[in-house]
mmCIF file with all atom_site columns, C-alpha atoms in Angstrom:
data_model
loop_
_atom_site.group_PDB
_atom_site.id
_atom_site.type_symbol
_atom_site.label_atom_id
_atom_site.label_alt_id
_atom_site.label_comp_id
_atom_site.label_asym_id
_atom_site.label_entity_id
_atom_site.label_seq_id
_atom_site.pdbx_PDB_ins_code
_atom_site.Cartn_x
_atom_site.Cartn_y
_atom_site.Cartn_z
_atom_site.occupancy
_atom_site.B_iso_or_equiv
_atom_site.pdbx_formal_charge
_atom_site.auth_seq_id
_atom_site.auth_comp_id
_atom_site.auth_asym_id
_atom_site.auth_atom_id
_atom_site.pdbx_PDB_model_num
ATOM 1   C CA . UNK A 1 1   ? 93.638  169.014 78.337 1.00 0.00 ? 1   UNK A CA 1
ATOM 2   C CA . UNK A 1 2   ? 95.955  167.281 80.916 1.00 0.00 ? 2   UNK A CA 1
ATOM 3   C CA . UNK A 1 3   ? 98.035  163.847 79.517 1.00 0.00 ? 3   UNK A CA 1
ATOM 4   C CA . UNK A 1 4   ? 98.143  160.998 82.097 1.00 0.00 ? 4   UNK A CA 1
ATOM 5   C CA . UNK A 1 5   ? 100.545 158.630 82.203 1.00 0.00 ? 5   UNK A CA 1
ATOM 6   C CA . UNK A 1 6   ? 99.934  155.077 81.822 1.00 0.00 ? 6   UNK A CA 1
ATOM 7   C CA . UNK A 1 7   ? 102.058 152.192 82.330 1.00 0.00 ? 7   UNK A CA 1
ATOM 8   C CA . UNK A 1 8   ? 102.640 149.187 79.973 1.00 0.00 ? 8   UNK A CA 1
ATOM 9   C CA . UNK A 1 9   ? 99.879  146.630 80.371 1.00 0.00 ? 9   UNK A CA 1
ATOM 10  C CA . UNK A 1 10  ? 101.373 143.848 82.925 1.00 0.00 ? 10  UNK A CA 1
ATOM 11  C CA . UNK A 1 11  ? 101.258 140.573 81.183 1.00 0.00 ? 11  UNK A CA 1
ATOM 12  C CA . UNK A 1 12  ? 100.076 137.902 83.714 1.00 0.00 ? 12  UNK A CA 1
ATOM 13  C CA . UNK A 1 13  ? 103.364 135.567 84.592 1.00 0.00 ? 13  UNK A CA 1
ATOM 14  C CA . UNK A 1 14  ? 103.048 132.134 85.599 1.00 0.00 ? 14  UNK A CA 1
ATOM 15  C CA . UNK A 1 15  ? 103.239 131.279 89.417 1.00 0.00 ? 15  UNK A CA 1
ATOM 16  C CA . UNK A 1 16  ? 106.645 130.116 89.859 1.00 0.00 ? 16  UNK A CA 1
ATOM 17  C CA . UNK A 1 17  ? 106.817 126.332 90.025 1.00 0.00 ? 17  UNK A CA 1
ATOM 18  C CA . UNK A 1 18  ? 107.468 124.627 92.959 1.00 0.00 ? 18  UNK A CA 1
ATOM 19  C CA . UNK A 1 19  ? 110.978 124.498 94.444 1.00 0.00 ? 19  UNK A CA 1
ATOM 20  C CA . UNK A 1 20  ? 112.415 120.540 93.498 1.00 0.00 ? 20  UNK A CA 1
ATOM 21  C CA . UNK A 1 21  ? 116.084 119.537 93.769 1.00 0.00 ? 21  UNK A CA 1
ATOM 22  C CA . UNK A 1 22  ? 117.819 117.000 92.380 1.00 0.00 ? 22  UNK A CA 1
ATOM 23  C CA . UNK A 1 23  ? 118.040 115.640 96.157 1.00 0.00 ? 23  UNK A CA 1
ATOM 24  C CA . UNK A 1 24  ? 114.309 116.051 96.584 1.00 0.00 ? 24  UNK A CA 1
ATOM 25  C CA . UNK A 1 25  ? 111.903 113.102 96.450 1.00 0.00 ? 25  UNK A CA 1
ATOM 26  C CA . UNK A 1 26  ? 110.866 113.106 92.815 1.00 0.00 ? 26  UNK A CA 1
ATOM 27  C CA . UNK A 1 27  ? 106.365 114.161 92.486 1.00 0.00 ? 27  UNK A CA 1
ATOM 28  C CA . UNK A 1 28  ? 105.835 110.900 90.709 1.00 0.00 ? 28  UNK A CA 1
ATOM 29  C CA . UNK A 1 29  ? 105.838 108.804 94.183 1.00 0.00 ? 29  UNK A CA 1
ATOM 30  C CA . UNK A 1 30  ? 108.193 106.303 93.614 1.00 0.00 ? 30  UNK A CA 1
ATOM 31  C CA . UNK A 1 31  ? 110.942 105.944 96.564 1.00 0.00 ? 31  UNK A CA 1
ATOM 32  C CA . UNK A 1 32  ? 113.456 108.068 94.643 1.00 0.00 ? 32  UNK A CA 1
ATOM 33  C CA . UNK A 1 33  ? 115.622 111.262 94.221 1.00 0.00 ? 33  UNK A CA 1
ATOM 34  C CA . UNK A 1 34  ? 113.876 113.464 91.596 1.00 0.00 ? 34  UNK A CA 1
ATOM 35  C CA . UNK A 1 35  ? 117.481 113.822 90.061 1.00 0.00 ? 35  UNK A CA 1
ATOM 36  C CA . UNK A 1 36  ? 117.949 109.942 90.466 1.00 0.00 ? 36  UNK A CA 1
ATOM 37  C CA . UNK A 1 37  ? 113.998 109.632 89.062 1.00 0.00 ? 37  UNK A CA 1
ATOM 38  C CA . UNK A 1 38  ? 112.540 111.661 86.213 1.00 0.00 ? 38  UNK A CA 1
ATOM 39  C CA . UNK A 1 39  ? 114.829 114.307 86.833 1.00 0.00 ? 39  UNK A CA 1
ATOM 40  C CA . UNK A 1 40  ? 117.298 112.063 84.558 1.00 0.00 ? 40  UNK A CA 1
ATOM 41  C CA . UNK A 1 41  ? 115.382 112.154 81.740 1.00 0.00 ? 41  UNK A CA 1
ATOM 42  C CA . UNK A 1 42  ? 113.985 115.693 81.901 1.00 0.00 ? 42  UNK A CA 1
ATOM 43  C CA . UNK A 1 43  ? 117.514 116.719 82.049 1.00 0.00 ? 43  UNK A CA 1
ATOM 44  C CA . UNK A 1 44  ? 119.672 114.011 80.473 1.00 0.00 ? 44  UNK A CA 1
ATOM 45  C CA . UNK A 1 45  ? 120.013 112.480 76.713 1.00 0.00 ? 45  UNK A CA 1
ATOM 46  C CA . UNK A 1 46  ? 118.595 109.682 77.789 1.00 0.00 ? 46  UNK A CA 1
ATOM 47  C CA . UNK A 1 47  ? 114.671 107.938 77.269 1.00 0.00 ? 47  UNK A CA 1
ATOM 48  C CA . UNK A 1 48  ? 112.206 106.348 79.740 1.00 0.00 ? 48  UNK A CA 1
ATOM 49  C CA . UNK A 1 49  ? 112.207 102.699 78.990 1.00 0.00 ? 49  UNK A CA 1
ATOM 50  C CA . UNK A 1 50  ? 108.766 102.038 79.464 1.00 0.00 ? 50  UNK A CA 1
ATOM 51  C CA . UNK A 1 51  ? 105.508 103.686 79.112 1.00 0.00 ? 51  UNK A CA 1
ATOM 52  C CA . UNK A 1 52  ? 104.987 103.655 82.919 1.00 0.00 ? 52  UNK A CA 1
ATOM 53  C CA . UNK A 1 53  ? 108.104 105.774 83.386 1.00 0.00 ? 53  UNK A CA 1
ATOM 54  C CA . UNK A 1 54  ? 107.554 108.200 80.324 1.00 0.00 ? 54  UNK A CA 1
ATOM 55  C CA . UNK A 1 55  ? 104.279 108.540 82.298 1.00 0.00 ? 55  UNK A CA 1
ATOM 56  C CA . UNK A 1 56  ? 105.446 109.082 85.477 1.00 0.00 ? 56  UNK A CA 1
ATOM 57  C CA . UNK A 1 57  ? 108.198 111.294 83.996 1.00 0.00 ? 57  UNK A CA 1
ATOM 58  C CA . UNK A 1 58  ? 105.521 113.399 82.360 1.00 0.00 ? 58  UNK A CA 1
ATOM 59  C CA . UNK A 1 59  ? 103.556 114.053 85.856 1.00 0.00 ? 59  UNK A CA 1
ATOM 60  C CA . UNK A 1 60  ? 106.654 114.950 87.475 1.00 0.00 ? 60  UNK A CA 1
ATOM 61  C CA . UNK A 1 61  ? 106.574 117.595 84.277 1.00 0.00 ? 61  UNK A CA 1
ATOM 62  C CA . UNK A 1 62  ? 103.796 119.348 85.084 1.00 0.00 ? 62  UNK A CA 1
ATOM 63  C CA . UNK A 1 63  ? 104.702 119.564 88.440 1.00 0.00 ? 63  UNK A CA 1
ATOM 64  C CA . UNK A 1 64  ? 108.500 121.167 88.125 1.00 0.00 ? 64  UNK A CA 1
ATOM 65  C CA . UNK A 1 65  ? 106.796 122.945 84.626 1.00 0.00 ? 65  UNK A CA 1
ATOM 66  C CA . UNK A 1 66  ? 109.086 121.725 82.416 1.00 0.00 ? 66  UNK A CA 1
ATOM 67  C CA . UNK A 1 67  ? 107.527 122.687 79.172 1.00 0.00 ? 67  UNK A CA 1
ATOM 68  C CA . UNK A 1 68  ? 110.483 121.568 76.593 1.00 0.00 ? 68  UNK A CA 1
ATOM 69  C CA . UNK A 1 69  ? 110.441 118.085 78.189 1.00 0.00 ? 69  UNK A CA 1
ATOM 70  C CA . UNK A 1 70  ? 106.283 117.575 77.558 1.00 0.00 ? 70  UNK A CA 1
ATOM 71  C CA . UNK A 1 71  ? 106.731 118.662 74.178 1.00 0.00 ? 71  UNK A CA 1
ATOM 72  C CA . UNK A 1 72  ? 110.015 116.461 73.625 1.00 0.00 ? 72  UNK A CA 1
ATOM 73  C CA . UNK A 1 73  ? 107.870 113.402 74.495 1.00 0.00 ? 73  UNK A CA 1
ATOM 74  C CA . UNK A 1 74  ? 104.485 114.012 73.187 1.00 0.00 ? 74  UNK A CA 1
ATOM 75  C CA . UNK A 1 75  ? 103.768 112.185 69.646 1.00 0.00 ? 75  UNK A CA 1
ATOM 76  C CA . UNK A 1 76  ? 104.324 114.710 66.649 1.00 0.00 ? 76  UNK A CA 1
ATOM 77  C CA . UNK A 1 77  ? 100.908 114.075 65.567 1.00 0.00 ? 77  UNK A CA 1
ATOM 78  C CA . UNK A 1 78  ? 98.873  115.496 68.694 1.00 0.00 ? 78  UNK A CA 1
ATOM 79  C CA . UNK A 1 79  ? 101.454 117.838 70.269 1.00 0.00 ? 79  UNK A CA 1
ATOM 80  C CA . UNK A 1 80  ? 100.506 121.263 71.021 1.00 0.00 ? 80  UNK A CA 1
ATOM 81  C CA . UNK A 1 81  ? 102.455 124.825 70.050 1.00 0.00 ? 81  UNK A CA 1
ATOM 82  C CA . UNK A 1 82  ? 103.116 124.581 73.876 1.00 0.00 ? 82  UNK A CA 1
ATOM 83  C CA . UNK A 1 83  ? 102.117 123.799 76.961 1.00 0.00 ? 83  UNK A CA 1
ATOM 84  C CA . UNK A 1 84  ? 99.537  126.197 78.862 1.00 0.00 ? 84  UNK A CA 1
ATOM 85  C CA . UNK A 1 85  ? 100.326 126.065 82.634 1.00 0.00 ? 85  UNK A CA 1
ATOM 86  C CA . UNK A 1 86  ? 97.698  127.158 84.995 1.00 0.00 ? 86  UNK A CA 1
ATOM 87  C CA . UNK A 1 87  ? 99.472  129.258 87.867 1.00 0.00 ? 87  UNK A CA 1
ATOM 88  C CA . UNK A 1 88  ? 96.622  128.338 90.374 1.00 0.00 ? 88  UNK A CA 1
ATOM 89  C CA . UNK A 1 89  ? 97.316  124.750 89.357 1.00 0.00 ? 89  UNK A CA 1
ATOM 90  C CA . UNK A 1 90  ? 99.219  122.625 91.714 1.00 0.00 ? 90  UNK A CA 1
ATOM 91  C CA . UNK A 1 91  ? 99.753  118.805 91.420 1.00 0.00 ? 91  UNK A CA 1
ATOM 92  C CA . UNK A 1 92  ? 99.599  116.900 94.743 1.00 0.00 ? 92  UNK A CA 1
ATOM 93  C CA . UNK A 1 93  ? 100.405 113.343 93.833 1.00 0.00 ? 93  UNK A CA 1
ATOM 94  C CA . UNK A 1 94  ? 100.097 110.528 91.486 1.00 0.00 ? 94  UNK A CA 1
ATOM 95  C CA . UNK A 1 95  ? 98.422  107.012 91.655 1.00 0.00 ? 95  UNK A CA 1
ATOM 96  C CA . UNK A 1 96  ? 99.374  104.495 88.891 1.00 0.00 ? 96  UNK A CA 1
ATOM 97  C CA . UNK A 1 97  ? 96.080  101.934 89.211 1.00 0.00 ? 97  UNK A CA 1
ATOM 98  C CA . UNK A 1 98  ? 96.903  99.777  85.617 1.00 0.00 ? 98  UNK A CA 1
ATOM 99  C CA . UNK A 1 99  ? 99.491  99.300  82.715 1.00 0.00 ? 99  UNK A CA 1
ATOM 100 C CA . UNK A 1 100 ? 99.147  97.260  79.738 1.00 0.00 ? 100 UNK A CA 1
ATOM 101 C CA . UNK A 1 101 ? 101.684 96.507  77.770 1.00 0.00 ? 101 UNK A CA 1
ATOM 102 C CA . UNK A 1 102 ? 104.349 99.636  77.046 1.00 0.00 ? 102 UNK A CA 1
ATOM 103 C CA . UNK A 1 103 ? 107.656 97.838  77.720 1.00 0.00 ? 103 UNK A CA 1
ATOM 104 C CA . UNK A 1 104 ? 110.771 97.273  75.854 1.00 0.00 ? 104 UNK A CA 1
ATOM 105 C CA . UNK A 1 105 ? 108.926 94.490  73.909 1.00 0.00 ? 105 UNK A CA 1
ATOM 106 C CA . UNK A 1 106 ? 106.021 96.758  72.508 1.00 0.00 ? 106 UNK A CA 1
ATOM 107 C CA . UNK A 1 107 ? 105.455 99.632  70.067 1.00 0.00 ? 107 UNK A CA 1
ATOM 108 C CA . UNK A 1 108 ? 102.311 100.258 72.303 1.00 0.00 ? 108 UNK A CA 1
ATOM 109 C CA . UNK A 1 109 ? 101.005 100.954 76.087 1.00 0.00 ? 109 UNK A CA 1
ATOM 110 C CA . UNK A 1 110 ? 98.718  102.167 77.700 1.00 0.00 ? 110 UNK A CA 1
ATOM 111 C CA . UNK A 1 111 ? 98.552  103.713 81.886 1.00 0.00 ? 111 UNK A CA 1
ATOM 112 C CA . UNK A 1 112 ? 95.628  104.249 83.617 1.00 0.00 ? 112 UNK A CA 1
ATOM 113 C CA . UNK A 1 113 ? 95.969  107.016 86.177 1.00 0.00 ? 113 UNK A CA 1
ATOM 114 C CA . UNK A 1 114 ? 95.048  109.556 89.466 1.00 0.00 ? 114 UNK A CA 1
ATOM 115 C CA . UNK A 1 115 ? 96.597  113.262 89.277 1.00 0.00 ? 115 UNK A CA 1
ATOM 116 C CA . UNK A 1 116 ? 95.938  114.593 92.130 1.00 0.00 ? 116 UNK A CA 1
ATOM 117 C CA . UNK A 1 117 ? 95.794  118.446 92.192 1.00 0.00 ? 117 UNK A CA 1
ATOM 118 C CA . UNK A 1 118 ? 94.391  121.979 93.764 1.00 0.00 ? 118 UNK A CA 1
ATOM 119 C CA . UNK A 1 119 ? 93.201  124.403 92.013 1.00 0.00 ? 119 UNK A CA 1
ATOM 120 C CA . UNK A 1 120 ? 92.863  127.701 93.720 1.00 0.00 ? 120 UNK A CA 1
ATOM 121 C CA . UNK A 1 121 ? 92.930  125.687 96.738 1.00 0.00 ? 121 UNK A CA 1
ATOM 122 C CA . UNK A 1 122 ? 90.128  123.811 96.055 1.00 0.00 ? 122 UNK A CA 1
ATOM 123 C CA . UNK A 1 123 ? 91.288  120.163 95.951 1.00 0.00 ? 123 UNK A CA 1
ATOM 124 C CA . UNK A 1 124 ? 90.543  117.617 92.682 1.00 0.00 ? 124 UNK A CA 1
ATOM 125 C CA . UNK A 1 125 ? 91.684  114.802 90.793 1.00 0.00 ? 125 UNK A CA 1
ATOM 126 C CA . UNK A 1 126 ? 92.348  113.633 86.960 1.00 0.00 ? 126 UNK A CA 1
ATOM 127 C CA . UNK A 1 127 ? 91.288  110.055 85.878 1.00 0.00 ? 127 UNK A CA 1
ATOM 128 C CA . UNK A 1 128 ? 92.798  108.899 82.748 1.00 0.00 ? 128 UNK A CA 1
ATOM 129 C CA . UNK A 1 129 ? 93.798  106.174 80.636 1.00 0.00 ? 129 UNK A CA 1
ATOM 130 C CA . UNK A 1 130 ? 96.676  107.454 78.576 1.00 0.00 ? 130 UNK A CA 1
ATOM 131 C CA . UNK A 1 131 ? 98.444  105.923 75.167 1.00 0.00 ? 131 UNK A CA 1
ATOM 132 C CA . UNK A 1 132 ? 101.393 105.653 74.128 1.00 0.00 ? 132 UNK A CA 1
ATOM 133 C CA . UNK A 1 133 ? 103.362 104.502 71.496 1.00 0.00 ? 133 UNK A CA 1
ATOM 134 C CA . UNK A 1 134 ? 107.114 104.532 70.170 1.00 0.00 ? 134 UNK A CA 1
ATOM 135 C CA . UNK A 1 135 ? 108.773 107.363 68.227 1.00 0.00 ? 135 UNK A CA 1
ATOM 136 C CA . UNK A 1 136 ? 111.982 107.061 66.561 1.00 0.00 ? 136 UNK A CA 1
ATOM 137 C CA . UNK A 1 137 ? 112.141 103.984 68.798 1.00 0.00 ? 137 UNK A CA 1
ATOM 138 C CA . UNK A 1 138 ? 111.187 106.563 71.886 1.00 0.00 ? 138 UNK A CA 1
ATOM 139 C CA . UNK A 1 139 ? 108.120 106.480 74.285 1.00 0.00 ? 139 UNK A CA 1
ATOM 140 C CA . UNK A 1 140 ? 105.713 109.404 73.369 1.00 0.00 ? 140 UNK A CA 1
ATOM 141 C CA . UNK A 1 141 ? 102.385 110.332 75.098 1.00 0.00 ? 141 UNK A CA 1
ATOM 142 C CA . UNK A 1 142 ? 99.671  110.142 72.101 1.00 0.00 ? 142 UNK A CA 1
ATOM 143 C CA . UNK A 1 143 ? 96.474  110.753 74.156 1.00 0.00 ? 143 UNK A CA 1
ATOM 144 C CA . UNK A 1 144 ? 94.009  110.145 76.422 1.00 0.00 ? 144 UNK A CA 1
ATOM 145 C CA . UNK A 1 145 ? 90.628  109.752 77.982 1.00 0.00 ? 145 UNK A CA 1
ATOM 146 C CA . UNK A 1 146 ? 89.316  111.040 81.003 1.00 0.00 ? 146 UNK A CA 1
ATOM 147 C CA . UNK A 1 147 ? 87.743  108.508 83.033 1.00 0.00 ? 147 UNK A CA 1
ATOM 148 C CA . UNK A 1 148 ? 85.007  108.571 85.669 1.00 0.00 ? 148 UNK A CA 1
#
């Protein structure tokens, strides 16, 4: 009886995400630096200041695959173990449409929102209204609801 040899079962990586600098323009489409942008809060001490940027900061997220920064701002009460990132996912851009309240005056907000992605190369879009609220007097994402 002859032995084969077998190799360790791969483990399927994520895709690497995509290359962004702190010179780059930052995913969430405003006319900034990622490093001047949401790159400031992903890496710094400090908080967005409104729900809008926590938002925006959050898209930019999923796009450079920052994991410990999604977790960081999602409310304690709906957070995930972690964050499960597709590697045939791909975020293409991001439309803010609405905002209600969510600024240095409330404990609430909500944004209303287009993610635009591919997906295996197939092209598609997320619609939602997110919430937010204030946590240890920072911005969290609570939840949301898919629209359309």
């Amino acid at each position: 009886m002859s032995r084969r040899k077998t190799r360790p079962a791969r483990t399927a990586r994520p895709a690497a995400a995509p290359a962004v600098t702190a010179e780059s323009p930052c995913p969430c489409g405003r006319d900034a630096a990622y490093g001047a942008c949401c790159g400031r809060f992903h890496t710094g001490p400090g908080t967005a200041p409104t729900a809008e940027l926590l938002m925006r900061s959050r898209y930019s997220a999923f796009v450079v695959r920052d994991e410990a920064y999604l977790l960081r701002t999602w409310a304690p009460e709906t957070r995930p173990g972690d964050v499960d990132f597709d590697p045939a996912m791909r975020w293409t851009g991001l439309e803010i449409e609405e905002t209600g309240d969510g600024t240095a005056f409330h404990q609430h907000g909500t944004v209303t929102f287009r993610a635009r992605f591919t997906h295996g190369g197939e092209p598609g879009e997320l619609h939602e209204r997110s919430r937010f609220a204030r946590h240890e007097g920072a911005w969290v994402y609570v939840e949301g609801d898919f629209l359309d």
